[in-house]
């Protein structure tokens, strides 16, 4: 007997259904300024957002004010003239009855109460700043340890109050696009340990307008180019290597327009950092485009190196970092230090970028502070920092011109993740989000991996995040959050001139392509028994792919067999365990023998019965799927 798999709905579809439901209620009723329809968490993943819906006889503007606990916390925005008003409300407090005042262009006013229940979310231990400096912005920190239920992606205001949250398991960076929406990772994974299917365009309600699905998935970082396209860190051939590929994505279609493969630019086994491994040999964690030089800058954690190459030709321009171990033939790409005074190379760095004047700004994690195991610095004596280097590409000389964090020593030490941001000359943000101590001592272990290593000893593991803003060498802002590690921080405003809730279902763009079939005809002997429970088989039919997750012995020969009316299609499931020396995000517990594999729905149609072929034995899963 066969059971047909039900299609698991994508979040875009679930959000569209939620929107259709509240719009139907709104449009079938009589909702006025005095008696509006209030919908809390309308797009399912942000309980600190709502929509307020009402009609007016005449077109009029509507100004809303989300009242803060103090006047400095008020958030105000004026929406364009309309008769039908569907107003997105951001910045609510949890465990609180919020007040939203509404003032129409004709002078009519109303007040709406929105009560939000208490959320299980990590709070700010402290937030030292002033409303005069920080204004109405939020500091958004994206979780890197979502396995801790309270460590969610959150936003805090000037007072350290929680005003924004995303409740599903997403991480990586959040950037604001020119259209006012957020660039954020998809919530769906593609490969272990944390490669997602692509990128999403999302608003502050959590509504997804577009999901850009990439053939090689997404990780770590992406930016919006001036032409509107996206430059994103991706993978090419996962079985060969990871985190050494970058793609340009067409914003309108999701198509990959151009790609760069670092295996064709750099040597794989030169200048290795302390956490280097053959599979994840570069570990890119940043992408940056500099228009002045028409170049791309990337950050290779596992090379202790920031590299820069030409956008058009892929020609390597320079390498910034400790030149030890690169060999004589690569020395011409490195800079000579001419700093008078304090200077340190960066190690296992993150979030490298080029400033408007050509300087290089980076978060120097400082992991080990040596390429030589014999001279490593202990974590108790180490430091992390934001650092700015001035480079002269004609003379190939480098100066260290600014830093923050070294003076704080181990308390600011993050051996992984983190970022910096540039606001203006002398005004910078430095986010040390990967601080970890075990049994009271700082560690080189990565919090996202320590959760697995010490899963029975979490009482002894402390994870935290410190975010600092400096203006003219004065600390103007400091936020500390305990209970998790946070990948990056980003200072953003909830409301601005681009704020607009656009109704309608989001789009699926790009795609995975047709999944390659195994190249030979195969015939397996029926096992004659049920699939052993030890394989922990999970089959989920998503809107655009069939997802398999299961446990196999490393090196097993495994195939998904889809048997249709015209024969069978076979797909080889890789069962090679790759070294993971840097898991920057823990979306799920990492067990070496747990594998995942996906078959794209592109190119498939009709009914298929699903078999699992393991080491020449054919097991009937008793499931079928309609594609």
XYZ file of C-alpha atoms in Angstrom:
627
model
C 0.000 0.000 0.000
C 1.324 3.426 -0.947
C 0.671 6.782 0.696
C 0.814 9.930 -1.374
C 2.948 12.633 0.149
C 1.084 15.860 0.778
C 2.831 18.935 -0.523
C 4.297 20.980 2.311
C 3.381 24.605 1.746
C 6.112 27.208 1.405
C 6.024 30.164 3.773
C 5.176 32.403 0.808
C 2.020 30.332 0.269
C 1.105 30.273 3.962
C 1.559 34.041 4.149
C -0.612 34.533 1.051
C -3.358 32.457 2.667
C -3.085 34.485 5.864
C -3.277 37.732 3.898
C -6.242 36.533 1.819
C -8.068 35.560 5.013
C -7.680 38.908 6.757
C -8.426 40.868 3.568
C -11.607 38.856 3.032
C -12.709 39.629 6.575
C -11.825 43.283 6.135
C -13.568 43.716 2.786
C -16.716 41.891 3.876
C -17.150 44.013 6.975
C -17.609 47.653 7.893
C -14.336 48.721 9.412
C -13.813 52.388 10.141
C -11.183 54.576 11.763
C -13.089 54.251 15.032
C -13.589 50.504 14.646
C -10.693 49.086 12.599
C -9.716 45.485 11.987
C -6.500 44.681 13.858
C -4.504 41.618 12.779
C -1.569 40.602 14.934
C 1.402 38.785 13.365
C -0.263 38.851 9.930
C 2.642 37.133 8.146
C 3.238 34.463 10.807
C 6.872 35.076 11.744
C 6.874 38.475 13.521
C 4.605 38.678 16.589
C 5.809 42.261 17.172
C 4.095 43.407 13.977
C 0.452 43.909 13.027
C -1.780 45.459 10.386
C -4.587 47.933 11.053
C -7.325 47.998 8.385
C -10.114 50.532 7.881
C -11.928 52.445 5.163
C -12.543 56.164 4.731
C -15.113 57.894 2.535
C -12.526 60.140 0.953
C -8.884 59.597 0.058
C -6.728 60.769 2.937
C -3.285 60.247 4.424
C -2.960 58.320 7.669
C -0.256 59.079 10.213
C 0.398 56.372 12.776
C 2.418 56.611 15.975
C 3.428 53.439 17.791
C 3.743 54.786 21.298
C 6.966 54.004 23.103
C 7.240 53.288 26.797
C 8.795 56.768 26.848
C 8.216 59.511 24.284
C 11.695 58.911 22.848
C 10.522 55.444 21.827
C 7.626 56.708 19.683
C 7.708 55.524 16.067
C 5.788 57.709 13.612
C 5.046 57.322 9.910
C 2.632 58.890 7.434
C 1.094 56.658 4.754
C 0.003 57.895 1.341
C -3.582 58.923 0.596
C -6.078 56.092 0.143
C -9.659 55.091 0.841
C -8.722 51.530 1.791
C -6.076 51.614 4.495
C -4.015 48.501 5.312
C -1.321 49.907 7.577
C 1.721 47.854 8.656
C 2.527 48.377 12.309
C 6.081 47.686 13.463
C 7.902 48.122 16.751
C 5.381 46.688 19.208
C 6.509 45.597 22.673
C 5.822 42.105 23.973
C 4.214 41.460 27.375
C 2.582 44.857 26.953
C -0.580 46.603 25.818
C 0.628 48.801 22.999
C -1.024 52.028 21.909
C -1.130 53.105 18.270
C -2.530 56.551 17.521
C -3.878 57.340 14.057
C -4.310 60.831 12.635
C -5.947 61.280 9.243
C -5.171 64.073 6.837
C -8.611 65.545 7.539
C -7.797 65.832 11.238
C -9.792 62.837 12.523
C -8.023 60.777 15.168
C -8.296 57.389 16.815
C -6.390 55.178 19.201
C -5.896 51.422 18.906
C -4.763 49.058 21.648
C -2.709 45.985 20.676
C -1.765 43.572 23.430
C 1.169 41.233 22.716
C 1.961 38.250 24.913
C 5.412 37.712 26.387
C 7.893 36.054 24.045
C 10.647 33.586 24.890
C 13.446 35.751 23.517
C 16.858 36.763 24.850
C 16.828 40.328 26.172
C 19.494 42.981 26.313
C 21.598 42.595 29.448
C 22.331 46.281 28.984
C 22.158 48.953 26.301
C 24.298 52.028 26.952
C 23.425 54.926 24.662
C 21.156 57.966 24.429
C 18.076 58.628 22.341
C 19.778 61.773 21.044
C 22.535 59.646 19.510
C 20.600 56.523 18.492
C 17.308 58.119 17.493
C 14.479 55.881 16.273
C 16.725 53.154 14.853
C 16.898 49.541 15.973
C 19.989 47.397 16.364
C 19.090 44.136 14.685
C 21.221 41.115 15.535
C 20.769 37.897 13.549
C 20.993 34.639 15.451
C 23.718 32.128 14.720
C 22.449 29.674 17.351
C 18.741 29.191 16.532
C 18.856 25.751 18.169
C 18.546 27.769 21.376
C 14.840 28.627 21.207
C 15.314 32.015 22.874
C 18.188 33.037 20.561
C 16.114 34.503 17.753
C 16.849 37.295 15.308
C 15.830 40.445 17.178
C 15.911 44.229 17.129
C 16.401 46.538 20.130
C 15.688 50.266 20.391
C 17.773 52.970 22.102
C 16.538 51.823 25.539
C 17.457 48.198 24.889
C 13.776 47.248 24.578
C 12.816 44.438 22.229
C 10.851 45.913 19.277
C 11.320 43.401 16.424
C 11.739 39.645 16.050
C 11.767 36.886 13.432
C 10.670 33.580 14.921
C 11.673 30.990 12.304
C 15.165 29.549 11.981
C 17.003 32.025 9.801
C 20.414 33.577 10.115
C 23.159 35.252 8.098
C 23.153 38.968 7.486
C 20.204 41.338 7.096
C 20.635 44.313 4.789
C 18.188 47.008 3.774
C 17.625 47.240 0.023
C 17.069 50.427 -1.952
C 13.331 49.670 -2.077
C 13.150 49.579 1.733
C 12.768 45.816 1.995
C 15.219 43.500 3.708
C 17.662 41.124 2.032
C 17.653 37.997 4.157
C 18.415 34.319 3.724
C 15.804 31.746 2.842
C 14.649 29.656 5.787
C 15.117 26.406 3.802
C 18.402 24.521 3.863
C 20.078 22.816 0.904
C 23.146 21.088 2.379
C 24.814 20.595 5.738
C 25.834 22.374 7.795
C 24.008 25.609 6.894
C 23.736 26.207 3.148
C 20.298 27.619 2.324
C 18.410 27.543 -0.985
C 18.946 31.232 -1.611
C 17.873 34.713 -0.626
C 14.606 36.415 0.254
C 13.267 39.921 -0.118
C 11.203 40.558 3.004
C 9.600 43.505 4.791
C 9.607 44.301 8.498
C 6.297 42.457 8.969
C 8.120 39.330 7.837
C 6.253 39.199 4.529
C 8.295 37.553 1.771
C 7.997 39.234 -1.629
C 10.570 37.145 -3.481
C 12.613 34.022 -2.878
C 15.686 33.825 -5.117
C 16.573 30.134 -5.417
C 20.182 29.529 -6.439
C 21.509 26.283 -7.985
C 24.446 26.338 -5.550
C 22.550 27.753 -2.593
C 23.578 30.644 -0.368
C 25.681 31.260 2.729
C 27.126 34.116 4.792
C 26.771 37.306 2.741
C 25.181 39.136 -0.178
C 24.963 42.748 -1.335
C 22.802 44.798 -3.665
C 24.662 46.225 -6.647
C 23.923 49.652 -8.111
C 22.124 48.024 -11.048
C 19.805 46.297 -8.568
C 21.263 42.821 -9.018
C 22.504 40.766 -6.086
C 26.073 39.604 -5.476
C 25.924 36.498 -3.301
C 28.237 33.932 -1.731
C 27.317 30.496 -3.086
C 28.713 27.030 -3.832
C 29.607 25.381 -7.126
C 30.234 21.631 -6.852
C 29.470 20.808 -3.237
C 31.218 17.458 -3.349
C 34.451 19.096 -4.550
C 34.564 22.187 -2.320
C 32.428 24.795 -0.582
C 32.425 28.537 0.150
C 34.685 29.479 -2.755
C 32.114 30.675 -5.301
C 30.254 33.945 -5.822
C 27.396 34.709 -8.207
C 25.593 37.725 -9.599
C 21.823 37.206 -9.570
C 19.364 38.964 -11.870
C 16.967 40.797 -9.578
C 13.973 40.379 -11.891
C 14.322 36.705 -12.789
C 16.607 35.121 -10.202
C 18.864 33.864 -12.997
C 22.596 33.594 -12.306
C 24.191 36.045 -14.748
C 27.859 35.716 -13.827
C 29.983 33.667 -11.461
C 33.507 33.597 -10.066
C 35.272 30.411 -8.927
C 38.126 30.943 -6.455
C 39.627 27.565 -7.330
C 40.620 29.275 -10.587
C 42.065 32.323 -8.824
C 43.917 31.057 -5.721
C 45.987 28.043 -4.659
C 44.046 25.621 -2.502
C 46.850 24.605 -0.148
C 48.907 27.772 0.398
C 48.792 30.095 3.403
C 46.420 27.906 5.375
C 44.791 29.273 8.532
C 44.477 27.322 11.756
C 41.026 25.969 10.868
C 41.761 25.148 7.212
C 40.506 21.893 5.752
C 40.657 20.558 2.186
C 36.913 20.731 1.494
C 36.267 24.156 3.045
C 39.641 25.515 1.988
C 38.747 29.220 1.645
C 35.573 29.696 3.706
C 34.360 32.927 2.193
C 32.278 35.006 4.594
C 31.997 38.359 2.784
C 31.333 39.800 -0.636
C 31.872 43.433 -1.554
C 31.854 45.333 -4.841
C 33.918 48.516 -5.241
C 32.797 50.668 -8.164
C 35.920 52.843 -8.151
C 38.120 49.873 -9.029
C 35.441 47.617 -10.560
C 36.551 44.871 -8.222
C 35.182 42.250 -5.865
C 36.543 41.774 -2.358
C 36.096 38.526 -0.458
C 37.129 37.322 2.981
C 38.708 33.865 3.280
C 38.572 32.803 6.913
C 40.564 29.651 6.221
C 43.345 31.593 4.520
C 43.543 34.495 7.019
C 43.236 36.527 3.827
C 41.165 39.290 2.276
C 41.413 39.090 -1.503
C 40.496 41.478 -4.298
C 40.034 40.641 -7.978
C 38.749 42.293 -11.141
C 35.003 42.015 -11.777
C 35.406 41.564 -15.533
C 38.519 39.405 -15.838
C 38.764 37.649 -12.428
C 42.432 38.726 -12.345
C 43.764 38.767 -8.789
C 44.727 42.291 -7.692
C 45.952 41.820 -4.120
C 45.864 39.739 -0.944
C 45.719 41.374 2.482
C 47.008 39.297 5.377
C 49.936 37.449 6.874
C 52.015 36.189 3.888
C 53.507 33.247 5.814
C 53.050 29.926 4.048
C 52.086 31.271 0.622
C 55.414 30.595 -1.069
C 57.610 32.918 -3.073
C 55.467 33.046 -6.232
C 52.510 34.625 -4.376
C 54.405 37.271 -2.383
C 53.902 39.917 -5.096
C 50.202 40.069 -4.181
C 50.870 40.916 -0.518
C 51.375 44.305 1.120
C 54.433 45.413 3.077
C 53.659 46.937 6.464
C 54.919 50.542 6.795
C 52.910 51.414 9.933
C 54.743 53.475 12.530
C 53.410 52.079 15.758
C 50.926 49.348 16.623
C 50.203 46.858 13.827
C 48.671 43.388 13.680
C 47.620 41.247 10.746
C 44.053 40.002 10.853
C 43.331 36.290 11.377
C 40.210 34.273 10.420
C 38.497 37.605 9.753
C 34.902 38.408 8.728
C 32.874 41.076 6.891
C 35.648 42.756 4.892
C 34.634 45.839 2.923
C 36.166 48.732 1.011
C 35.434 52.204 2.391
C 34.653 55.187 0.129
C 38.271 56.382 0.329
C 39.687 52.947 -0.578
C 40.595 51.830 2.950
C 39.835 48.249 4.000
C 37.572 47.807 7.046
C 37.236 44.335 8.568
C 36.367 42.464 11.740
C 39.591 40.793 12.824
C 38.525 37.747 14.848
C 42.169 37.076 15.653
C 41.659 33.321 15.972
C 45.006 31.831 17.126
C 46.857 34.990 15.858
C 49.300 32.732 14.054
C 49.553 30.404 11.094
C 51.991 28.301 13.080
C 50.477 26.016 15.702
C 53.561 26.362 17.888
C 53.074 30.122 18.301
C 49.306 30.320 18.776
C 47.871 32.748 21.309
C 45.574 31.267 23.964
C 41.981 32.561 23.949
C 42.430 34.004 27.452
C 45.222 36.209 26.083
C 43.666 36.963 22.715
C 41.467 39.752 21.345
C 39.131 40.605 18.484
C 38.684 44.030 16.951
C 37.457 46.190 14.146
C 40.439 47.440 12.152
C 40.975 49.796 9.227
C 43.953 49.356 6.936
C 45.098 51.934 4.390
C 46.540 50.288 1.302
C 48.670 51.663 -1.527
C 48.217 49.287 -4.462
C 50.972 50.980 -6.494
C 53.652 50.597 -3.829
C 51.968 47.523 -2.309
C 52.263 49.067 1.155
C 49.856 48.899 4.092
C 49.258 50.993 7.215
C 47.005 50.239 10.157
C 45.210 53.533 10.805
C 42.439 52.654 13.298
C 41.243 49.864 15.548
C 38.799 49.164 18.332
C 38.617 46.068 20.523
C 42.205 45.113 21.198
C 42.174 47.125 24.414
C 39.272 45.030 25.720
C 41.160 41.754 25.518
C 39.412 38.403 25.918
C 36.027 39.839 26.948
C 35.581 41.035 23.334
C 37.099 37.921 21.732
C 34.977 36.096 19.145
C 36.757 33.288 17.274
C 34.057 33.256 14.578
C 31.224 35.256 12.911
C 30.869 39.061 13.640
C 30.942 42.211 11.515
C 31.748 45.888 11.236
C 29.769 48.712 9.643
C 30.636 52.157 8.356
C 28.317 55.144 8.845
C 30.653 58.057 8.103
C 34.266 59.016 8.661
C 35.010 58.274 12.327
C 31.592 56.698 13.022
C 31.747 52.896 13.007
C 29.999 49.835 14.396
C 31.919 46.802 15.673
C 29.903 43.677 16.478
C 31.561 40.880 18.440
C 28.800 38.296 18.330
C 30.621 34.990 18.853
C 31.897 35.263 22.432
C 31.936 31.929 24.280
C 33.197 30.683 27.617
C 33.207 27.127 28.865
C 33.483 26.579 32.606
C 34.282 30.275 32.951
C 37.177 30.397 30.490
C 37.235 31.897 27.017
C 37.532 29.355 24.247
C 38.550 29.080 20.610
C 35.549 26.787 20.163
C 32.715 28.124 18.039
C 29.442 28.566 19.870
C 27.378 27.008 17.083
C 29.536 23.872 17.314
C 29.929 23.879 21.090
C 26.157 23.406 21.378
C 26.661 19.933 19.910
C 29.934 19.198 21.660
C 28.575 20.075 25.096
C 24.885 19.289 24.535
C 24.676 17.634 27.952
C 26.682 20.371 29.655
C 25.029 23.600 28.487
C 24.984 24.791 32.077
C 28.752 25.292 31.756
C 28.584 27.040 28.366
C 28.014 30.796 28.119
C 27.356 32.452 24.769
C 27.085 36.201 24.338
C 27.272 39.142 21.967
C 28.612 42.698 22.347
C 27.839 45.417 19.793
C 29.603 48.781 19.960
C 29.369 52.025 18.017
C 32.223 54.497 18.110
C 32.105 58.125 16.993
C 35.398 60.026 16.882
C 36.916 57.386 19.191
C 34.167 57.795 21.784
C 31.911 54.832 22.543
C 28.392 56.106 21.864
C 26.536 52.805 21.974
C 27.060 49.384 23.548
C 24.620 46.471 23.601
C 25.210 43.164 25.358
C 22.991 40.101 24.911
C 23.442 36.784 26.708
C 22.068 33.372 25.828
C 23.269 32.941 22.261
C 25.711 34.002 19.584
C 24.644 36.478 16.898
C 26.085 36.385 13.410
C 25.923 40.051 12.478
C 24.461 43.312 13.685
C 22.791 45.902 11.493
C 21.437 49.316 12.557
C 18.180 49.930 10.664
C 15.099 52.135 10.786
C 11.682 50.442 10.779
C 9.901 53.288 9.022
C 11.228 55.541 6.283
C 10.114 57.077 3.002
C 10.185 53.662 1.282
C 7.824 51.934 3.737
C 5.001 50.237 1.867
C 3.028 47.045 2.368
C 2.304 45.605 -1.083
C -0.545 43.116 -1.119
C -0.477 39.877 -3.108
C 1.423 36.602 -3.083
C 5.228 36.623 -3.168
C 7.208 35.255 -6.107
C 9.470 32.242 -6.561
C 12.414 33.263 -8.769
C 15.418 31.380 -10.074
C 15.465 27.660 -9.500
C 17.484 24.531 -8.850
C 17.479 23.245 -12.407
C 16.796 19.608 -13.293
C 18.462 17.237 -10.819
C 20.963 15.033 -12.721
C 20.029 11.379 -12.898
C 22.526 8.583 -12.316
C 24.209 7.864 -15.633
C 23.832 4.075 -15.778
C 20.928 1.659 -15.824
C 20.790 -0.105 -12.466
C 18.742 -2.956 -11.056
C 18.651 -3.692 -7.367
C 17.511 -6.796 -5.528
C 14.383 -6.229 -3.485
C 15.293 -6.347 0.203
C 12.076 -8.195 1.029
C 11.870 -6.439 4.392
C 10.915 -3.004 5.623
C 13.476 -0.221 5.602
C 15.387 -0.498 8.924
C 14.404 2.132 11.477
C 18.076 3.032 11.972
C 17.949 5.018 8.723
C 15.538 7.562 10.258
C 14.000 8.257 6.857
C 12.130 11.518 6.317
C 10.509 12.358 2.967
C 8.883 15.751 2.428
C 7.365 16.929 -0.832
C 7.835 20.682 -1.011
C 6.319 22.964 -3.633
C 9.497 22.862 -5.729
C 11.469 19.779 -4.599
C 11.394 16.389 -2.903
C 13.424 16.440 0.302
C 15.085 13.319 1.708
C 16.762 13.177 5.079
C 18.142 9.954 6.492
C 20.980 8.297 8.374
C 23.495 6.183 6.443
C 26.873 4.642 7.070
C 29.558 6.778 5.450
C 30.431 5.522 1.993
C 27.203 3.590 1.492
C 25.851 3.474 -2.060
C 22.459 5.117 -1.821
C 19.948 5.991 -4.544
C 16.493 7.509 -4.582
C 14.482 5.606 -7.146
C 11.366 7.238 -8.577
C 9.343 4.581 -10.380
C 6.855 5.969 -12.880
C 4.745 4.526 -15.669
C 7.660 4.887 -18.106
C 10.294 3.305 -15.893
C 12.521 4.427 -13.061
C 14.693 7.461 -12.474
C 17.704 7.056 -10.194
C 19.427 9.788 -8.209
C 22.689 9.130 -6.390
C 22.725 10.356 -2.781
C 26.265 11.397 -1.686
C 27.289 9.823 1.623
C 30.711 11.370 2.104
C 31.307 12.998 5.494
C 33.161 16.261 4.937
C 35.282 17.944 7.590
C 33.520 20.866 9.251
C 35.978 23.055 11.130
C 33.782 26.149 11.116
C 30.013 25.885 11.468
C 29.004 29.533 11.623
C 25.314 28.709 12.167
C 23.627 25.738 13.831
C 20.290 25.291 12.042
C 20.140 21.694 13.246
C 22.158 19.232 15.308
C 25.187 18.102 13.319
C 25.545 14.324 13.258
C 28.115 13.084 10.755
C 25.978 10.258 9.376
C 22.828 12.319 8.859
C 22.513 13.169 5.167
C 20.112 15.244 3.141
C 19.376 15.226 -0.559
C 16.888 17.045 -2.752
C 15.309 16.222 -6.107
C 14.064 19.278 -7.978
C 10.515 19.077 -9.311
C 11.730 20.673 -12.540
C 11.522 18.142 -15.356
C 9.242 15.778 -13.415
C 5.525 15.233 -14.000
C 3.074 12.529 -13.100
C 2.963 9.947 -10.306
C 6.079 8.238 -8.981
C 6.477 5.526 -6.375
C 9.525 6.100 -4.159
C 12.119 3.430 -3.394
C 15.358 3.762 -1.476
C 18.239 1.648 -2.772
C 20.982 1.054 -0.195
C 24.078 -1.027 -0.917
C 22.374 -3.006 -3.714
C 19.187 -3.629 -1.713
C 15.909 -2.035 -2.776
C 13.523 -0.893 -0.049
C 9.945 0.182 -0.661
C 9.267 3.404 1.269
C 5.503 2.944 0.720
C 5.299 6.550 -0.379
C 4.368 8.052 -3.732
C 4.486 11.600 -5.009
C 2.659 13.494 -7.705
C 4.900 15.979 -9.509
